[in-house]
Structures are given as structure tokens and as C-alpha cells.
Amino acid sequence: MYKIFGVIFIFFILNELHAQVVEKEKDLRKISIDSSLLGWKTGGLFNLTFSQLSLTHWASGGENSIAGNALLNVYAKYNKQRFSFENNLDMGYGLLKQASAKSKKADDKIDFSSKLGYLIHNNSFWAALINFKTQFMPGYNYPNDSVKISNFMAPAYLLFAIGYDFKKKDIFSCFIAPITGKITFVNDQNLADKGAFGVEPAKFDANGNITQHGKHNRYEFGGYIKTTFQTKITNNINLTSKLELFSNYFKNPQNIDVYWETLTGMKISKYLAVSINTVLIYDDDIMITIKDKSGNTIGQGQRIQFKEVVGIGFSYKF
């Protein structure tokens, strides 16, 4: 009799354990992972555009010019079980040459980001992000090309963020990080002494001599939001947009830094495409030279920065 009860008891325990395993499997199935996203996925886009203007005895006036712009975007993404790892690198450089002037920069950027995520529910992740931005070459206060206003690593921005990421496949992502550290680098002493890009400027004595050089770094702590969106408008037109917002908790948190970039590409043939790249920037710590209608400098202040690059040329997607 005891043996019978023992067998029944063991059967009951095993049945309960099996039921718990089944319930656990059901819970895990609720967290769905698209199999097409598993493993490594790499690719990129390279654009090279040129434009030329040539005038001979042109009654309306004008000036000969030539311009070129190169744009490279590469990515590497990895997904396995609940983990995701995304890396993106955007680089661009462009030059404009007019007959009566030296070459000028039309575009210059290095933008790298890396994000590690852990899936907690459908499309929802805990995530950590690193972002780095700078430029390749010096920039000048044209038409005066002897006054340098920027340089490689001046400025450069390094951002660390921890937060929540809502991601819908490769189409849309919204990353919200209440814990964010931001470092601004100005590794050019002349610019640092002027207090460029928000760093602490140099200190001077009564005779105008520097008693303490400006600092090269500026540290901020605040909140950060980054959204990315990409889609095919038609079979030949692609749109990619990225918006970044940052607020410093300890200094004018109402003045939000904005970085918004959009790239639209339209394929004409396999290797020929039209591209439109726009960038909008607002940073309360960056002072912009203000000029009157005659081109005379009247002061400095915060301004919305906007850049548009339109080109037609070689395009290769890989």
C-alpha cells in the first residue's frame, strides 16, 4: 500500500514539475525574437558627388566653382537570444573651390555610436549607449581663412547613456536615458583659451597676459533621448532620420541640445543616385558670430545651425 502511495506521490510531483516547465516555456514564447535578426548583419552606403560651374563672358555675373562631397555609412549589428549589439559609423567630407578663393569645407563629420541591449519584453530593451562625434580638418571663419574656429578633436563629444530602448526591427528605435554623461573636448589651446564650445576660458591679468590657460574638457550630466527611423518611401527612395536631444540637469536644463540629421537617397540607376543630406544643430553653449547685412561682425550669440548638401553622383550600397 505504501509503495502505491509512493508511486502516486512521485507521479504527482513530476506532473507538477512538468506543468511548471510548460508554463515557463509559454512565458518565454511571449518574448518573440524575429529569426531574421539573429546573428551578425553588416552593410553600408557610400556616396560620392561632384558639381561644377563654368562661366565665360556671362552677362549676369557669377564665378567658376567646383565642389565634391563624400559620404560613408557602415553598420554592424548582432542579435543572439535576448542580447543585441549595434554599431554605426557615419563619416562625411566635402570641399568647395571658387576661382577667386581658396578651398572651403562644405562638410566634415565623424560620428560613431555603439549600443548594447537586453530584451525584457517584445520590442523593449534595457540598453547602454556610447556616442562619439568630431571632425577631420580645421574650420575657419571665412572669408578670413587665418582665423581657426574648429579643428580635429576641437570640438569632440563623448556621450555615455543608460536607459530604455523601444525598437521595432530595423525601422524605428527610441532610446530614453535618464542617466547620461557627456564630455566636450577642445584639444586646441587657442580655441580652449577663447572658451569655445562651452569650456572654461583662459584667465588674464590686467595687461592681457594669460595667467591660466583655458580648460580642454567640459563635463555634463543629464538626460538623453535618441530616435532613429528608416524606411523605403518607394522602391527607389530611402529615408533615414536621426534625432538626438540632451538636457544638462545642473545648468539651464530647459535649454535642450538638439542634433537632427536626415538623409534621403533616390536611385536613378545601379550606381547613380541623388542624395539630400540635412543637419540641424542647436547647442546653447556654442556661440555663433553674428554679422549685419554688410558682413560686419556685431557680436556673438546662440543660433540654430543648419546645413543642406544636395548632390548627384556615384552611390554604392553594400
Short mmCIF file of C-alpha atoms in Angstrom, two decimals:
data_model
loop_
_atom_site.label_atom_id
_atom_site.label_comp_id
_atom_site.label_asym_id
_atom_site.label_seq_id
_atom_site.Cartn_x
_atom_site.Cartn_y
_atom_site.Cartn_z
CA MET A 1 0.00 0.00 0.00
CA TYR A 2 2.82 2.41 0.92
CA LYS A 3 4.50 1.64 -2.38
CA ILE A 4 1.34 2.53 -4.25
CA PHE A 5 1.02 5.82 -2.38
CA GLY A 6 4.72 6.49 -3.00
CA VAL A 7 4.33 5.95 -6.74
CA ILE A 8 1.25 8.19 -6.81
CA PHE A 9 3.11 10.88 -4.86
CA ILE A 10 6.12 10.78 -7.21
CA PHE A 11 3.78 10.89 -10.23
CA PHE A 12 2.02 13.92 -8.74
CA ILE A 13 5.33 15.75 -8.17
CA LEU A 14 6.56 15.00 -11.69
CA ASN A 15 3.26 16.16 -13.14
CA GLU A 16 3.53 19.47 -11.22
CA LEU A 17 7.10 19.98 -12.39
CA HIS A 18 6.08 19.32 -15.98
CA ALA A 19 3.25 21.85 -15.68
CA GLN A 20 5.66 24.47 -14.35
CA VAL A 21 8.07 23.83 -17.23
CA VAL A 22 5.23 24.19 -19.74
CA GLU A 23 4.15 27.48 -18.14
CA LYS A 24 7.73 28.74 -18.22
CA GLU A 25 8.01 27.88 -21.92
CA LYS A 26 4.80 29.80 -22.57
CA ASP A 27 6.24 32.85 -20.78
CA LEU A 28 9.41 32.67 -22.85
CA ARG A 29 7.41 32.43 -26.07
CA LYS A 30 5.73 35.71 -25.17
CA ILE A 31 9.11 37.36 -25.78
CA SER A 32 9.28 36.93 -29.54
CA ILE A 33 12.56 37.36 -31.42
CA ASP A 34 12.46 37.72 -35.17
CA SER A 35 14.72 34.95 -36.51
CA SER A 36 15.76 37.20 -39.41
CA LEU A 37 17.50 39.46 -36.89
CA LEU A 38 19.64 36.75 -35.27
CA GLY A 39 23.40 36.70 -35.82
CA TRP A 40 25.58 39.36 -37.45
CA LYS A 41 24.22 41.76 -40.03
CA THR A 42 26.59 44.20 -41.74
CA GLY A 43 26.32 46.70 -44.55
CA GLY A 44 26.75 50.29 -45.58
CA LEU A 45 26.38 53.06 -48.13
CA PHE A 46 28.99 55.12 -49.99
CA ASN A 47 28.11 58.30 -51.89
CA LEU A 48 30.46 60.45 -53.99
CA THR A 49 29.02 63.57 -55.62
CA PHE A 50 30.52 66.35 -57.76
CA SER A 51 29.28 69.64 -59.18
CA GLN A 52 30.89 72.22 -61.44
CA LEU A 53 30.01 75.72 -62.61
CA SER A 54 31.89 77.25 -65.55
CA LEU A 55 31.12 80.74 -66.88
CA THR A 56 32.58 82.58 -69.88
CA HIS A 57 31.60 86.21 -70.59
CA TRP A 58 28.45 85.63 -68.56
CA ALA A 59 26.49 88.91 -68.56
CA SER A 60 24.60 88.17 -65.35
CA GLY A 61 27.82 87.62 -63.44
CA GLY A 62 28.97 84.70 -61.36
CA GLU A 63 32.11 82.76 -60.56
CA ASN A 64 33.55 79.44 -61.68
CA SER A 65 33.42 76.79 -58.98
CA ILE A 66 33.80 73.09 -58.35
CA ALA A 67 32.57 71.05 -55.40
CA GLY A 68 32.83 67.47 -54.22
CA ASN A 69 31.35 65.57 -51.30
CA ALA A 70 31.92 62.04 -49.98
CA LEU A 71 29.66 60.24 -47.51
CA LEU A 72 30.19 56.83 -45.90
CA ASN A 73 27.83 54.98 -43.58
CA VAL A 74 28.66 51.50 -42.27
CA TYR A 75 26.96 49.36 -39.65
CA ALA A 76 27.42 46.04 -37.86
CA LYS A 77 24.57 44.59 -35.82
CA TYR A 78 24.45 41.40 -33.77
CA ASN A 79 21.48 39.66 -32.18
CA LYS A 80 21.52 36.47 -30.13
CA GLN A 81 18.72 35.34 -27.83
CA ARG A 82 17.97 38.39 -25.66
CA PHE A 83 21.09 40.39 -26.49
CA SER A 84 21.51 42.97 -29.25
CA PHE A 85 24.67 44.87 -30.20
CA GLU A 86 24.54 47.72 -32.74
CA ASN A 87 27.44 49.72 -34.16
CA ASN A 88 27.18 52.61 -36.64
CA LEU A 89 29.82 54.85 -38.21
CA ASP A 90 28.96 57.94 -40.27
CA MET A 91 31.70 59.93 -42.00
CA GLY A 92 31.44 62.81 -44.44
CA TYR A 93 33.80 65.29 -46.06
CA GLY A 94 33.27 67.89 -48.76
CA LEU A 95 35.16 70.76 -50.41
CA LEU A 96 34.11 73.83 -52.39
CA LYS A 97 36.59 75.69 -54.62
CA GLN A 98 35.78 79.03 -56.20
CA ALA A 99 38.04 80.71 -58.74
CA SER A 100 38.86 83.73 -56.58
CA ALA A 101 39.18 81.97 -53.23
CA LYS A 102 40.88 79.06 -51.53
CA SER A 103 39.12 75.75 -50.95
CA LYS A 104 36.48 75.72 -48.23
CA LYS A 105 34.96 72.87 -46.28
CA ALA A 106 31.41 72.06 -47.25
CA ASP A 107 31.04 69.02 -44.99
CA ASP A 108 33.14 67.40 -42.26
CA LYS A 109 31.99 64.83 -39.72
CA ILE A 110 32.88 61.67 -37.82
CA ASP A 111 30.02 60.09 -35.88
CA PHE A 112 30.32 56.69 -34.17
CA SER A 113 27.76 55.04 -31.90
CA SER A 114 27.57 51.67 -30.18
CA LYS A 115 24.55 50.31 -28.28
CA LEU A 116 24.19 47.13 -26.21
CA GLY A 117 20.68 45.96 -25.35
CA TYR A 118 19.00 43.23 -23.27
CA LEU A 119 15.47 42.19 -24.27
CA ILE A 120 12.95 42.42 -21.42
CA HIS A 121 9.73 42.19 -23.44
CA ASN A 122 8.58 42.39 -27.02
CA ASN A 123 10.49 45.28 -28.66
CA SER A 124 11.65 46.55 -25.23
CA PHE A 125 15.27 46.57 -24.06
CA TRP A 126 17.44 47.78 -21.23
CA ALA A 127 20.30 49.42 -23.09
CA ALA A 128 23.63 51.22 -22.76
CA LEU A 129 24.95 53.55 -25.46
CA ILE A 130 28.25 55.24 -26.34
CA ASN A 131 28.43 58.02 -28.94
CA PHE A 132 31.45 59.93 -30.25
CA LYS A 133 31.46 62.91 -32.63
CA THR A 134 34.23 65.05 -34.10
CA GLN A 135 35.62 66.24 -37.45
CA PHE A 136 38.62 65.59 -39.71
CA MET A 137 40.06 69.01 -40.56
CA PRO A 138 40.26 72.60 -39.23
CA GLY A 139 37.43 75.02 -39.92
CA TYR A 140 37.88 78.76 -40.48
CA ASN A 141 35.86 81.94 -40.16
CA TYR A 142 35.53 82.52 -43.91
CA PRO A 143 36.37 84.69 -45.79
CA ASN A 144 39.18 85.12 -43.24
CA ASP A 145 40.90 81.74 -43.51
CA SER A 146 43.51 82.67 -40.89
CA VAL A 147 41.01 82.57 -38.00
CA LYS A 148 40.52 78.97 -36.92
CA ILE A 149 37.15 78.21 -35.32
CA SER A 150 37.32 74.39 -35.09
CA ASN A 151 39.74 71.50 -35.54
CA PHE A 152 40.08 67.74 -35.19
CA MET A 153 39.03 66.92 -31.59
CA ALA A 154 38.02 70.56 -31.16
CA PRO A 155 35.27 70.01 -30.59
CA ALA A 156 34.72 66.34 -29.92
CA TYR A 157 31.80 64.94 -27.95
CA LEU A 158 31.78 61.68 -25.99
CA LEU A 159 28.48 60.53 -24.51
CA PHE A 160 27.65 57.59 -22.20
CA ALA A 161 23.99 56.73 -21.57
CA ILE A 162 21.99 54.03 -19.76
CA GLY A 163 18.25 53.65 -20.23
CA TYR A 164 15.32 52.06 -22.02
CA ASP A 165 15.15 51.31 -25.75
CA PHE A 166 11.99 50.61 -27.73
CA LYS A 167 12.93 49.04 -31.04
CA LYS A 168 10.75 47.91 -33.94
CA LYS A 169 13.01 45.70 -36.07
CA ASP A 170 15.34 47.88 -38.18
CA ILE A 171 12.69 50.53 -38.84
CA PHE A 172 12.35 52.53 -35.63
CA SER A 173 14.18 52.96 -32.33
CA CYS A 174 13.55 55.29 -29.39
CA PHE A 175 16.23 55.28 -26.69
CA ILE A 176 15.46 57.16 -23.45
CA ALA A 177 18.31 57.56 -20.97
CA PRO A 178 17.79 59.42 -17.66
CA ILE A 179 21.42 58.64 -16.73
CA THR A 180 23.78 60.27 -19.23
CA GLY A 181 27.29 61.66 -19.03
CA LYS A 182 28.63 63.98 -21.73
CA ILE A 183 32.21 65.18 -22.20
CA THR A 184 33.15 68.01 -24.57
CA PHE A 185 36.78 68.03 -25.73
CA VAL A 186 38.55 71.09 -27.14
CA ASN A 187 42.10 69.87 -27.83
CA ASP A 188 43.22 73.11 -29.44
CA GLN A 189 44.73 75.52 -26.93
CA ASN A 190 43.85 78.69 -28.84
CA LEU A 191 40.21 77.66 -29.01
CA ALA A 192 40.21 76.48 -25.40
CA ASP A 193 41.61 79.84 -24.28
CA LYS A 194 38.69 81.55 -26.02
CA GLY A 195 36.21 79.31 -24.19
CA ALA A 196 34.99 77.77 -27.45
CA PHE A 197 32.21 75.17 -27.30
CA GLY A 198 31.45 75.87 -23.65
CA VAL A 199 34.78 75.02 -21.97
CA GLU A 200 36.17 77.31 -19.27
CA PRO A 201 38.19 80.09 -20.99
CA ALA A 202 41.66 81.34 -20.07
CA LYS A 203 42.22 83.87 -17.30
CA PHE A 204 44.10 87.11 -17.98
CA ASP A 205 45.87 89.71 -15.88
CA ALA A 206 45.36 93.47 -16.17
CA ASN A 207 47.83 93.64 -19.06
CA GLY A 208 46.04 90.99 -21.08
CA ASN A 209 48.57 88.23 -20.39
CA ILE A 210 47.30 84.70 -19.82
CA THR A 211 47.67 83.63 -16.19
CA GLN A 212 45.83 80.33 -16.61
CA HIS A 213 45.06 78.58 -19.89
CA GLY A 214 41.56 77.52 -20.81
CA LYS A 215 40.43 74.01 -19.97
CA HIS A 216 40.28 71.32 -22.64
CA ASN A 217 37.30 69.41 -21.23
CA ARG A 218 33.78 70.13 -20.10
CA TYR A 219 31.68 67.62 -18.15
CA GLU A 220 27.90 67.42 -18.10
CA PHE A 221 25.33 65.08 -16.54
CA GLY A 222 21.77 64.91 -17.75
CA GLY A 223 19.05 63.17 -19.73
CA TYR A 224 19.28 61.97 -23.32
CA ILE A 225 16.84 60.82 -25.99
CA LYS A 226 17.78 59.35 -29.36
CA THR A 227 15.33 58.28 -32.05
CA THR A 228 16.20 56.69 -35.39
CA PHE A 229 13.86 55.99 -38.27
CA GLN A 230 14.49 54.48 -41.68
CA THR A 231 12.10 53.39 -44.37
CA LYS A 232 11.61 52.91 -48.10
CA ILE A 233 9.29 55.59 -49.43
CA THR A 234 9.26 53.85 -52.82
CA ASN A 235 11.41 51.12 -54.34
CA ASN A 236 13.96 53.76 -55.36
CA ILE A 237 13.73 56.26 -52.48
CA ASN A 238 15.13 55.63 -48.99
CA LEU A 239 14.80 57.89 -45.95
CA THR A 240 16.92 57.78 -42.79
CA SER A 241 16.45 60.23 -39.92
CA LYS A 242 18.18 60.56 -36.54
CA LEU A 243 17.21 62.93 -33.71
CA GLU A 244 19.25 63.40 -30.52
CA LEU A 245 18.22 65.52 -27.51
CA PHE A 246 20.28 66.25 -24.39
CA SER A 247 19.48 68.28 -21.28
CA ASN A 248 22.06 69.21 -18.63
CA TYR A 249 20.42 68.64 -15.23
CA PHE A 250 22.63 71.17 -13.44
CA LYS A 251 22.83 74.10 -15.87
CA ASN A 252 19.86 75.52 -17.76
CA PRO A 253 18.07 72.16 -18.19
CA GLN A 254 15.37 73.94 -20.19
CA ASN A 255 17.92 74.68 -22.94
CA ILE A 256 17.99 71.37 -24.77
CA ASP A 257 20.82 70.46 -27.15
CA VAL A 258 19.43 69.27 -30.49
CA TYR A 259 21.10 67.25 -33.24
CA TRP A 260 18.82 66.20 -36.11
CA GLU A 261 20.14 64.62 -39.29
CA THR A 262 18.19 63.32 -42.27
CA LEU A 263 19.46 61.56 -45.39
CA THR A 264 17.23 60.95 -48.41
CA GLY A 265 18.56 58.90 -51.31
CA MET A 266 16.91 58.34 -54.69
CA LYS A 267 18.29 55.69 -57.02
CA ILE A 268 18.47 56.63 -60.71
CA SER A 269 20.41 53.56 -61.81
CA LYS A 270 22.51 50.87 -60.15
CA TYR A 271 25.38 53.24 -59.34
CA LEU A 272 23.82 56.67 -59.88
CA ALA A 273 21.73 58.42 -57.23
CA VAL A 274 20.53 61.76 -55.93
CA SER A 275 21.13 62.43 -52.23
CA ILE A 276 19.82 65.13 -49.89
CA ASN A 277 21.50 65.42 -46.50
CA THR A 278 20.31 67.92 -43.89
CA VAL A 279 21.65 68.61 -40.40
CA LEU A 280 20.09 70.87 -37.76
CA ILE A 281 22.04 71.66 -34.57
CA TYR A 282 21.27 73.77 -31.54
CA ASP A 283 23.68 73.92 -28.59
CA ASP A 284 23.24 76.66 -26.00
CA ASP A 285 26.97 76.57 -25.22
CA ILE A 286 28.13 77.29 -28.77
CA MET A 287 28.44 80.97 -29.62
CA ILE A 288 27.90 81.87 -33.28
CA THR A 289 29.38 85.01 -34.83
CA ILE A 290 26.58 87.42 -35.76
CA LYS A 291 27.03 89.72 -38.76
CA ASP A 292 24.97 92.57 -40.17
CA LYS A 293 23.76 92.85 -43.76
CA SER A 294 27.11 94.31 -44.81
CA GLY A 295 29.02 91.35 -43.40
CA ASN A 296 30.40 93.22 -40.39
CA THR A 297 30.67 91.34 -37.09
CA ILE A 298 28.33 92.78 -34.47
CA GLY A 299 28.57 90.15 -31.73
CA GLN A 300 28.09 86.52 -30.76
CA GLY A 301 25.11 84.51 -29.60
CA GLN A 302 23.24 81.23 -29.69
CA ARG A 303 21.81 80.34 -33.07
CA ILE A 304 20.23 77.36 -34.83
CA GLN A 305 22.78 75.82 -37.18
CA PHE A 306 21.50 74.28 -40.40
CA LYS A 307 23.30 72.56 -43.25
CA GLU A 308 21.98 71.08 -46.50
CA VAL A 309 24.01 69.08 -49.01
CA VAL A 310 22.32 68.09 -52.29
CA GLY A 311 24.22 66.08 -54.85
CA ILE A 312 24.03 63.64 -57.72
CA GLY A 313 26.74 61.10 -58.32
CA PHE A 314 28.12 57.66 -57.60
CA SER A 315 26.32 55.56 -54.99
CA TYR A 316 27.13 52.05 -53.81
CA LYS A 317 25.20 50.07 -51.21
CA PHE A 318 26.79 47.02 -49.61
#
